[in-house]
Coordinates of C-alpha atoms and ligand atoms in Angstrom, one line a residue:
M27 CA 20.3 -31.6 6.3
G28 CA 17.2 -32.9 4.8
K29 CA 13.7 -31.3 4.1
R30 CA 13.3 -30.2 7.8
Y31 CA 15.4 -26.9 7.4
L32 CA 13.9 -25.8 4.1
I33 CA 11.7 -23.2 5.4
F34 CA 14.6 -21.2 6.7
M35 CA 15.7 -20.0 3.4
K36 CA 12.5 -19.0 1.9
K37 CA 10.3 -15.9 1.2
A38 CA 6.8 -15.8 2.9
I39 CA 3.8 -13.5 2.5
Y40 CA 1.7 -12.5 5.5
P41 CA -1.4 -11.0 3.9
G42 CA -4.3 -8.9 5.5
S43 CA -6.3 -5.8 5.6
F44 CA -4.3 -4.4 8.7
D45 CA -6.9 -2.0 9.6
P46 CA -4.9 -1.2 11.6
V47 CA -1.9 -3.4 12.7
T48 CA -2.3 -4.7 16.2
N49 CA 0.2 -6.3 18.7
G50 CA -1.3 -9.6 17.5
H51 CA -0.2 -9.1 13.9
L52 CA 3.2 -7.8 15.1
D53 CA 3.8 -10.9 17.2
I54 CA 3.2 -13.2 14.1
I55 CA 5.4 -10.9 11.9
S56 CA 8.4 -11.0 14.1
R57 CA 8.1 -14.6 14.7
A58 CA 7.9 -15.2 10.9
A59 CA 10.9 -13.0 10.5
Q60 CA 13.0 -15.4 12.5
L61 CA 11.8 -18.4 10.5
F62 CA 12.0 -17.0 6.9
D63 CA 14.7 -15.1 4.9
E64 CA 12.1 -12.6 3.8
V65 CA 8.8 -11.7 4.8
I66 CA 6.4 -9.5 2.8
V67 CA 3.6 -8.0 4.6
A68 CA 1.0 -7.6 1.9
V69 CA -1.8 -5.3 2.5
I70 CA -4.9 -5.8 0.6
R71 CA -6.0 -2.7 -1.2
N72 CA -9.8 -3.3 -1.2
P73 CA -10.8 -6.0 1.2
D74 CA -14.4 -7.1 1.4
K75 CA -14.9 -5.0 4.4
K76 CA -14.8 -1.3 4.5
T77 CA -11.7 0.0 5.9
K78 CA -11.2 2.9 8.5
F79 CA -7.7 3.7 7.3
S80 CA -6.5 4.3 3.7
L81 CA -4.2 1.9 2.1
S82 CA -1.3 4.4 2.4
K83 CA -2.1 4.9 6.1
R84 CA -2.3 1.2 6.7
K85 CA 1.0 0.6 5.1
K86 CA 2.7 3.6 6.9
M87 CA 1.7 2.4 10.3
L88 CA 2.9 -0.9 9.6
K89 CA 6.3 0.4 8.2
N90 CA 6.7 2.4 11.4
C91 CA 6.3 -0.5 13.5
L92 CA 8.5 -2.9 11.4
L93 CA 11.7 -0.5 11.2
G94 CA 13.7 -3.1 13.6
L95 CA 13.1 -6.0 11.3
P96 CA 15.2 -5.6 8.2
N97 CA 13.9 -8.7 6.3
V98 CA 10.4 -7.6 6.6
K99 CA 8.9 -5.5 3.8
V100 CA 5.5 -4.0 3.5
N101 CA 3.6 -4.0 0.2
N102 CA 0.1 -4.0 -1.2
F103 CA -1.8 -6.1 -3.5
D104 CA -5.0 -6.3 -5.5
G105 CA -6.9 -9.4 -6.8
L106 CA -6.1 -13.0 -5.9
L107 CA -3.6 -13.6 -3.0
I108 CA -1.9 -16.6 -5.0
D109 CA -1.4 -14.4 -8.0
Y110 CA 0.5 -12.0 -6.0
A111 CA 2.4 -14.9 -4.4
R112 CA 3.5 -16.0 -7.8
L113 CA 4.4 -12.4 -8.9
R114 CA 6.7 -12.2 -5.9
E115 CA 7.8 -15.8 -6.3
A116 CA 6.9 -16.7 -2.9
K117 CA 5.8 -20.2 -2.2
I118 CA 4.6 -19.7 1.4
I119 CA 1.7 -17.8 2.8
I120 CA 1.6 -17.2 6.7
R121 CA -1.7 -17.0 8.5
G122 CA -2.2 -16.4 12.2
L123 CA -4.6 -18.5 14.1
R124 CA -6.3 -16.9 17.1
A125 CA -9.0 -19.2 18.3
V126 CA -11.0 -22.1 17.3
S127 CA -13.3 -19.8 15.5
D128 CA -10.6 -18.9 13.0
F129 CA -10.4 -22.3 11.8
D130 CA -13.2 -22.8 9.6
Y131 CA -12.3 -19.6 7.6
E132 CA -8.8 -20.4 7.5
F133 CA -9.2 -24.0 6.6
Q134 CA -11.5 -23.1 3.6
M135 CA -9.1 -20.2 2.5
A136 CA -5.9 -22.5 2.6
L137 CA -7.5 -25.3 0.7
T138 CA -9.1 -23.0 -1.9
N139 CA -5.7 -21.4 -2.5
R140 CA -3.9 -24.8 -2.6
K141 CA -6.6 -25.9 -5.2
M142 CA -5.8 -22.9 -7.4
A143 CA -1.8 -23.0 -6.6
P144 CA -0.7 -26.4 -5.4
E145 CA 2.8 -25.1 -5.4
I146 CA 2.0 -22.5 -2.7
E147 CA 1.8 -23.8 0.9
T148 CA 0.0 -22.0 3.9
I149 CA 1.7 -22.1 7.2
F150 CA -0.1 -21.1 10.5
L151 CA 1.4 -19.8 13.4
M152 CA -0.4 -19.8 16.7
T153 CA -1.1 -16.2 18.0
D154 CA 0.3 -15.5 21.3
Y155 CA -2.4 -16.3 24.0
R156 CA -2.2 -12.3 25.0
Y157 CA -3.6 -11.4 21.7
S158 CA -6.1 -14.4 21.0
Y159 CA -9.1 -12.3 21.5
L160 CA -7.9 -9.3 19.7
S161 CA -9.1 -8.0 16.3
S162 CA -8.8 -4.7 14.5
S163 CA -12.7 -4.0 14.7
F164 CA -12.4 -4.3 18.6
V165 CA -9.5 -1.9 18.7
K166 CA -11.4 0.5 16.6
Q167 CA -14.5 0.3 18.6
I168 CA -12.7 0.6 22.0
A169 CA -10.7 3.7 20.7
R170 CA -14.0 5.3 19.3
L171 CA -15.7 4.8 22.7
G172 CA -12.8 6.4 24.5
G173 CA -11.0 3.3 25.9
D174 CA -7.4 2.7 26.4
V175 CA -6.0 0.7 23.5
S176 CA -2.3 1.2 24.3
A177 CA -1.8 -2.4 25.3
L178 CA -3.3 -3.6 22.1
V179 CA -1.6 -1.8 19.5
P180 CA 1.7 0.0 19.0
G181 CA 2.2 3.6 19.9
A182 CA 2.0 4.9 16.5
V183 CA -1.4 3.5 16.0
V184 CA -2.5 4.6 19.3
K185 CA -2.0 8.2 17.9
E186 CA -3.7 7.5 14.6
L187 CA -6.8 6.0 16.4
R188 CA -7.1 9.1 18.5
R189 CA -7.9 11.0 15.3
I190 CA -10.8 8.9 14.4
Ligands
LIG227 N1 -3.8 -10.8 16.2 C1 -4.8 -9.9 16.2 N2 -5.5 -9.9 15.3 C2 -5.5 -10.7 14.2 C3 -4.5 -11.6 14.0 C4 -3.6 -11.7 15.1 N3 -2.6 -12.4 14.9 N4 -4.8 -12.2 12.8 C5 -5.9 -11.5 12.3 N5 -6.4 -10.8 13.1 C6 -7.7 -10.0 13.0 C7 -7.5 -8.8 11.9 O1 -7.1 -7.8 12.7 C8 -9.0 -8.8 11.4 O2 -9.8 -8.2 12.2 P1 -10.9 -7.5 11.7 O3 -11.9 -8.4 10.8 O4 -11.6 -6.9 12.9 O5 -10.5 -6.3 10.7 C9 -9.4 -10.4 11.4 O6 -8.5 -11.0 12.4 C10 -9.2 -11.0 10.0 O7 -8.2 -10.3 9.4 P2 -7.1 -10.7 8.4 O8 -6.2 -11.6 9.0 O9 -6.4 -9.4 8.1 O10 -7.8 -11.1 7.2 P3 -8.7 -10.5 6.2 O11 -10.0 -11.2 6.3 O12 -8.7 -8.9 6.5 O13 -7.8 -10.7 5.1 C11 -7.1 -11.8 3.1 C12 -7.8 -11.8 4.3 C13 -6.7 -10.5 2.6 C14 -5.8 -12.7 3.4 C15 -8.0 -12.6 2.1 O14 -9.1 -11.8 2.0 C16 -7.4 -12.6 0.7 O15 -6.4 -13.2 0.4 N6 -8.0 -11.7 -0.3 C17 -7.6 -11.8 -1.6 C18 -8.6 -12.5 -2.6 C19 -8.3 -13.9 -2.6 O16 -7.3 -14.3 -3.0 N7 -9.3 -14.5 -2.4 C20 -9.4 -16.0 -2.4 C21 -9.1 -16.6 -1.0 S1 -9.6 -18.1 -0.9

């Protein structure tokens, strides 16, 4: 049926620090799960920023939230994202775009990755407007200051945030 339908038969990687996973991430993952055969949520072990949650906790929270999506797997990676994509034989990287402010960083990252690995394509999904302002840092800050984060993150994450 021509090129248009190619993406429906592929493996995609959705990378991030997920410290912790938010409803915004879950929105992107569930939509990606409908577009691709397999989605690997790749949790970076040591991001440039210091994480609040350990790698195993970040993965556990994700896995709990993704039980209903059988074609989504949660894994971790170190080093360059393109090396991990090659290792998993994935040709697609998914990124969510929240607001115009994300554009510069995402543009730079996508072009750098393409320079290093021309065979890998970055595909952007527009974040749902309800989560366009959301970030893991804000969620942690609100939780730390006693605010209600139940509309921003899944229940399992609310519980974990109460402990920090
Ligand atoms: N909804 C809500 N929030 C979202 C979101 C969405 N759809 N998408 C991203 N965010 C938030 C995250 O919670 C995070 O918030 P925080 O900064 O407060 O923690 C922020 O946006 C950015 O996070 P994320 O998308 O997870 O990106 P990241 O900067 O943590 O991770 C990597 C980026 C891991 C993909 C990138 O650093 C990488 O590939 N590293 C590997 C090394 C490499 O290959 N480098 C070369 C790259 S050119």
